[in-house]
């Protein structure tokens, strides 16, 4: 393990990565935290989860803005690239190795798209996939590549991108990939706003209103005691108090993102997910809830 305060070793190419991993072979289980950089406290918490999972084994962080998961109208060029600052976060968290490649290292034929990609299946066509066609194909393709390059024992992803987490688990199960996927709890600001690289694009007014997403989730969790429709109604009522928030979707599903039966049994475990635009910035959030009984409303759950 790299002592906190000691800079991580940085590999910019697959060859460097392979050589550095070979040097550490036998040094304990390997943990991987895939990121697109612009690291914040939410990413730091993923690194801490990885560290707890592998103890003295090496923690590897990848920093790569994956073009394949951006649509033609999305903010690929606007996506913040802050490698120097990101390396400081990795250093503080005692990360051993950072893989920070350029596009050609990951996609050798770029700008020609790879001929073979991962088909994420029908779950990629709903929720985020409905507004971001092709997004999850890009995510799963790059995650599969990173898993192949780093060959970690454990890979840590945030529950904040819940649909992504569910799809990655599905890929790992369906392709029999030898890695354990850990879903880490969402980190929040004191007013409940989920930490996200996109929060920096909110102006002061939008930033204040953005906390309504979490208030809507808490309202749904509380009203979940009375069932699905009351939970959705409570979340909608909370969202109506905001004037700058343009809701994309609000839904309650099973933890695997399947539709819930209209009348759920008391104690049914579910997930609430929502996405909204504040000006040009699109935010997402989600949390577990139980239909037909109360659940705590504070930090919602631990690792998945
Ligand atoms: O969650 C992210 O930051 C990205 O989707 C991921 C998993 C690093 C793949 O590019």
Coordinates of C-alpha atoms and ligand atoms in Angstrom, one line a residue:
X1 CA 0.0 0.0 0.0
X2 CA 1.2 3.5 -0.8
X3 CA 1.3 5.6 2.4
X4 CA -1.1 8.6 2.2
X5 CA 1.1 11.5 1.2
X6 CA 3.2 9.4 -1.2
X7 CA 2.3 10.1 -4.8
X8 CA 0.9 7.2 -6.7
X9 CA 2.8 5.7 -9.6
X10 CA 1.2 6.8 -12.9
X11 CA 0.9 4.6 -15.9
X12 CA -0.1 6.4 -19.1
X13 CA -0.1 3.3 -21.3
X14 CA -1.3 -0.3 -21.2
X15 CA 2.4 -1.4 -21.4
X16 CA 3.4 0.7 -18.4
X17 CA 0.4 -0.5 -16.5
X18 CA 1.2 -4.2 -17.2
X19 CA 4.8 -3.7 -16.1
X20 CA 3.8 -2.0 -12.9
X21 CA 1.2 -4.6 -12.1
X22 CA 3.7 -7.3 -12.7
X23 CA 6.1 -5.7 -10.2
X24 CA 3.3 -5.9 -7.6
X25 CA 2.2 -9.5 -8.4
X26 CA 1.8 -11.4 -5.2
X27 CA 1.3 -8.2 -3.2
X28 CA -2.2 -9.1 -2.2
X29 CA -5.6 -8.7 -3.8
X30 CA -6.0 -5.9 -6.3
X31 CA -8.7 -3.3 -6.0
X32 CA -9.8 -1.1 -8.9
X33 CA -11.8 2.1 -8.9
X34 CA -12.7 3.2 -12.4
X35 CA -13.3 6.9 -12.8
X36 CA -13.4 9.6 -15.4
X37 CA -11.4 12.0 -13.2
X38 CA -12.6 15.4 -11.9
X39 CA -12.3 13.5 -8.6
X40 CA -14.3 14.7 -5.6
X41 CA -15.1 13.4 -2.1
X42 CA -17.4 10.8 -3.6
X43 CA -14.6 9.2 -5.6
X44 CA -12.3 9.5 -2.5
X45 CA -14.9 7.4 -0.6
X46 CA -14.8 4.7 -3.4
X47 CA -11.0 4.6 -2.9
X48 CA -11.5 4.1 0.8
X49 CA -14.0 1.3 0.2
X50 CA -11.4 -0.3 -2.2
X51 CA -8.7 0.0 0.4
X52 CA -10.9 -1.6 3.1
X53 CA -11.6 -4.5 0.6
X54 CA -8.0 -5.2 -0.3
X55 CA -6.3 -4.0 2.9
X56 CA -2.6 -4.0 2.1
X57 CA -3.1 -5.1 -1.6
X58 CA -2.7 -2.4 -4.3
X59 CA -5.5 0.0 -5.1
X60 CA -5.6 1.0 -8.7
X61 CA -7.5 4.1 -9.9
X62 CA -8.2 4.6 -13.6
X63 CA -8.7 8.1 -14.9
X64 CA -10.1 8.1 -18.4
X65 CA -12.8 10.2 -20.0
X66 CA -14.4 7.5 -22.1
X67 CA -15.6 9.0 -25.4
X68 CA -17.6 5.9 -26.2
X69 CA -20.1 6.7 -23.5
X70 CA -20.9 10.2 -24.6
X71 CA -23.6 10.9 -27.2
X72 CA -23.0 13.3 -30.1
X73 CA -24.9 16.1 -28.2
X74 CA -23.3 15.4 -24.9
X75 CA -20.6 17.3 -23.0
X76 CA -17.4 15.3 -23.9
X77 CA -15.4 18.5 -24.5
X78 CA -16.9 20.2 -21.5
X79 CA -16.1 17.3 -19.2
X80 CA -13.6 18.6 -16.7
X81 CA -10.0 17.2 -17.1
X82 CA -8.1 17.9 -13.9
X83 CA -5.3 15.3 -13.8
X84 CA -2.9 17.2 -11.5
X85 CA -5.6 17.8 -8.9
X86 CA -6.9 14.2 -9.3
X87 CA -3.5 12.8 -8.5
X88 CA -3.5 14.8 -5.3
X89 CA -6.7 13.1 -4.3
X90 CA -5.2 9.7 -5.1
X91 CA -2.1 10.6 -3.1
X92 CA -4.2 11.6 -0.1
X93 CA -6.1 8.3 -0.2
X94 CA -3.0 6.2 -0.4
X95 CA -3.7 4.9 -4.0
X96 CA -0.9 2.8 -5.3
X97 CA -1.3 3.1 -9.0
X98 CA -3.1 5.4 -11.4
X99 CA -3.8 4.4 -15.0
X100 CA -4.4 7.6 -17.0
X101 CA -4.3 6.7 -20.6
X102 CA -5.1 8.8 -23.7
X103 CA -7.9 7.7 -26.0
X104 CA -5.7 5.8 -28.5
X105 CA -4.3 3.6 -25.7
X106 CA -7.8 2.4 -24.8
X107 CA -9.3 2.5 -28.4
X108 CA -6.4 1.8 -30.8
X109 CA -8.5 2.4 -33.8
X110 CA -9.9 5.8 -32.6
X111 CA -11.5 7.9 -34.0
X112 CA -12.9 4.8 -35.7
X113 CA -15.2 3.1 -33.2
X114 CA -14.2 -0.4 -32.1
X115 CA -16.0 -3.1 -34.1
X116 CA -16.6 -5.2 -31.1
X117 CA -18.4 -3.7 -28.1
X118 CA -20.5 -5.0 -25.2
X119 CA -24.2 -5.2 -25.8
X120 CA -25.8 -4.1 -22.5
X121 CA -29.2 -5.7 -23.3
X122 CA -32.6 -4.3 -22.8
X123 CA -32.0 -2.8 -19.3
X124 CA -29.9 -0.1 -21.1
X125 CA -32.9 1.2 -23.0
X126 CA -34.8 2.5 -19.9
X127 CA -34.1 5.4 -17.5
X128 CA -30.7 6.9 -18.3
X129 CA -30.5 4.8 -21.4
X130 CA -33.7 6.3 -22.8
X131 CA -32.2 9.8 -22.8
X132 CA -28.6 8.7 -23.5
X133 CA -28.8 6.1 -26.3
X134 CA -25.5 4.1 -26.6
X135 CA -24.3 5.3 -23.2
X136 CA -24.3 2.0 -21.4
X137 CA -22.7 0.2 -24.4
X138 CA -19.8 2.7 -24.0
X139 CA -19.7 2.2 -20.2
X140 CA -19.7 -1.6 -20.3
X141 CA -17.1 -1.7 -23.1
X142 CA -14.7 0.5 -21.2
X143 CA -15.3 -1.3 -17.9
X144 CA -14.7 -4.7 -19.6
X145 CA -11.5 -3.3 -21.0
X146 CA -10.3 -2.0 -17.6
X147 CA -11.2 -5.2 -15.9
X148 CA -9.2 -7.1 -18.5
X149 CA -6.2 -4.7 -18.2
X150 CA -6.0 -4.5 -14.4
X151 CA -7.5 -7.9 -13.6
X152 CA -8.6 -6.7 -10.2
X153 CA -10.1 -9.0 -7.5
X154 CA -12.5 -6.3 -6.5
X155 CA -13.9 -3.4 -8.5
X156 CA -15.7 -0.5 -6.7
X157 CA -18.5 1.6 -8.3
X158 CA -20.8 4.2 -6.7
X159 CA -24.5 3.5 -6.1
X160 CA -25.0 7.1 -7.3
X161 CA -25.0 5.7 -10.9
X162 CA -27.3 2.9 -9.9
X163 CA -28.3 1.8 -13.4
X164 CA -24.7 1.6 -14.3
X165 CA -23.9 -0.5 -11.2
X166 CA -26.8 -2.9 -12.0
X167 CA -25.6 -3.3 -15.6
X168 CA -22.0 -3.8 -14.6
X169 CA -23.1 -6.5 -12.1
X170 CA -25.1 -8.1 -14.9
X171 CA -22.2 -8.0 -17.3
X172 CA -19.9 -9.6 -14.7
X173 CA -22.4 -12.3 -14.0
X174 CA -23.4 -13.0 -17.6
X175 CA -19.8 -13.0 -18.9
X176 CA -18.5 -14.9 -15.9
X177 CA -15.8 -12.3 -15.2
X178 CA -13.6 -13.2 -12.2
X179 CA -14.1 -10.0 -10.2
X180 CA -16.2 -9.0 -7.2
X181 CA -18.2 -5.8 -7.8
X182 CA -18.8 -3.6 -4.7
X183 CA -21.4 -0.8 -4.8
X184 CA -20.4 2.0 -2.5
X185 CA -22.8 4.3 -0.7
X186 CA -23.5 7.7 -2.2
X187 CA -21.7 10.6 -0.6
X188 CA -23.9 13.7 0.0
X189 CA -23.5 17.4 0.8
X190 CA -25.0 18.5 4.2
X191 CA -28.3 19.4 2.4
X192 CA -28.5 15.9 0.9
X193 CA -27.3 16.7 -2.7
X194 CA -25.5 13.7 -4.0
X195 CA -21.8 14.5 -4.9
X196 CA -21.3 14.7 -8.6
X197 CA -18.7 16.2 -11.0
X198 CA -21.7 18.0 -12.6
X199 CA -22.6 19.9 -9.4
X200 CA -19.8 22.4 -10.3
X201 CA -21.9 23.6 -13.3
X202 CA -24.8 24.7 -11.1
X203 CA -25.2 28.4 -10.4
X204 CA -26.0 29.6 -6.8
X205 CA -29.7 29.4 -7.2
X206 CA -29.7 26.1 -9.0
X207 CA -27.4 24.7 -6.3
X208 CA -29.9 25.6 -3.6
X209 CA -32.8 24.1 -5.5
X210 CA -30.9 20.9 -6.4
X211 CA -31.3 19.7 -2.8
X212 CA -35.0 19.0 -3.6
X213 CA -34.0 15.8 -5.3
X214 CA -32.9 14.3 -2.1
X215 CA -35.8 15.8 -0.2
X216 CA -38.1 14.1 -2.7
X217 CA -36.3 10.8 -2.1
X218 CA -36.7 11.2 1.7
X219 CA -40.4 12.0 1.3
X220 CA -40.9 8.9 -0.8
X221 CA -39.0 6.8 1.7
X222 CA -41.3 8.1 4.5
X223 CA -44.5 7.7 2.5
X224 CA -43.4 4.2 1.3
X225 CA -45.1 2.9 4.5
X226 CA -48.4 3.5 2.6
X227 CA -47.3 1.9 -0.6
X228 CA -46.0 2.7 -4.1
X229 CA -48.5 5.4 -5.2
X230 CA -48.3 7.4 -2.0
X231 CA -44.4 7.2 -2.2
X232 CA -44.4 8.5 -5.7
X233 CA -47.0 11.2 -4.8
X234 CA -45.0 12.4 -1.9
X235 CA -41.9 12.7 -4.1
X236 CA -43.8 14.5 -6.8
X237 CA -45.3 17.0 -4.3
X238 CA -41.8 17.8 -3.0
X239 CA -40.4 18.3 -6.5
X240 CA -43.3 20.7 -7.3
X241 CA -41.9 23.1 -4.6
X242 CA -38.9 23.7 -6.9
X243 CA -39.2 26.2 -9.8
X244 CA -35.8 25.6 -11.5
X245 CA -36.1 21.8 -11.6
X246 CA -37.3 20.1 -14.8
X247 CA -38.0 16.5 -14.0
X248 CA -36.8 13.9 -16.6
X249 CA -38.1 10.8 -14.8
X250 CA -39.2 9.6 -11.3
X251 CA -39.8 6.0 -10.8
X252 CA -39.8 3.2 -8.2
X253 CA -38.6 -0.2 -9.3
X254 CA -37.3 -3.4 -7.8
X255 CA -33.6 -3.3 -6.7
X256 CA -32.8 -4.9 -10.1
X257 CA -34.7 -2.1 -12.0
X258 CA -37.6 -4.3 -12.9
X259 CA -41.2 -3.0 -12.8
X260 CA -43.0 -3.5 -9.5
X261 CA -46.4 -5.1 -9.4
X262 CA -49.1 -2.5 -8.8
X263 CA -49.9 -3.9 -5.3
X264 CA -46.7 -4.7 -3.6
X265 CA -46.6 -6.8 -0.4
X266 CA -45.6 -5.0 2.8
X267 CA -41.9 -5.0 3.2
X268 CA -41.1 -5.1 -0.5
X269 CA -37.6 -3.8 -1.1
X270 CA -37.5 -1.2 -3.9
X271 CA -35.4 1.5 -5.4
X272 CA -36.4 5.1 -6.2
X273 CA -34.6 6.8 -9.1
X274 CA -34.9 10.2 -10.5
X275 CA -33.3 12.5 -13.0
X276 CA -33.8 16.2 -13.5
X277 CA -32.4 19.2 -15.4
X278 CA -31.4 22.4 -13.7
X279 CA -30.6 24.7 -16.7
X280 CA -28.1 22.8 -18.8
X281 CA -27.1 20.5 -16.0
X282 CA -28.7 17.1 -15.6
X283 CA -28.6 15.5 -12.2
X284 CA -29.5 12.0 -11.1
X285 CA -30.1 10.4 -7.7
X286 CA -31.5 7.2 -6.2
X287 CA -31.9 5.4 -2.9
X288 CA -33.4 2.2 -1.5
X289 CA -36.8 2.2 0.0
X290 CA -39.1 -0.4 1.5
X291 CA -42.8 -0.3 0.6
X292 CA -45.1 -1.0 3.5
X293 CA -42.8 -0.2 6.3
X294 CA -40.7 2.7 7.5
X295 CA -36.9 2.9 6.8
X296 CA -34.4 5.2 8.3
X297 CA -34.0 8.5 6.3
X298 CA -30.4 9.3 7.1
X299 CA -27.5 7.8 5.1
X300 CA -29.5 5.2 3.4
X301 CA -27.4 2.1 3.2
X302 CA -23.9 0.6 3.2
X303 CA -22.2 -1.4 0.5
X304 CA -24.2 -3.5 -1.9
Ligands
LIG1 O1 -19.0 6.2 -13.5 C1 -18.0 6.6 -14.2 O2 -17.3 7.5 -13.9 C2 -17.9 6.0 -15.6 O3 -19.1 5.7 -16.2 C3 -16.9 4.8 -15.6 C4 -17.5 3.6 -14.7 C5 -15.6 5.1 -15.0 C6 -16.7 4.2 -17.0 O4 -16.2 5.2 -17.8

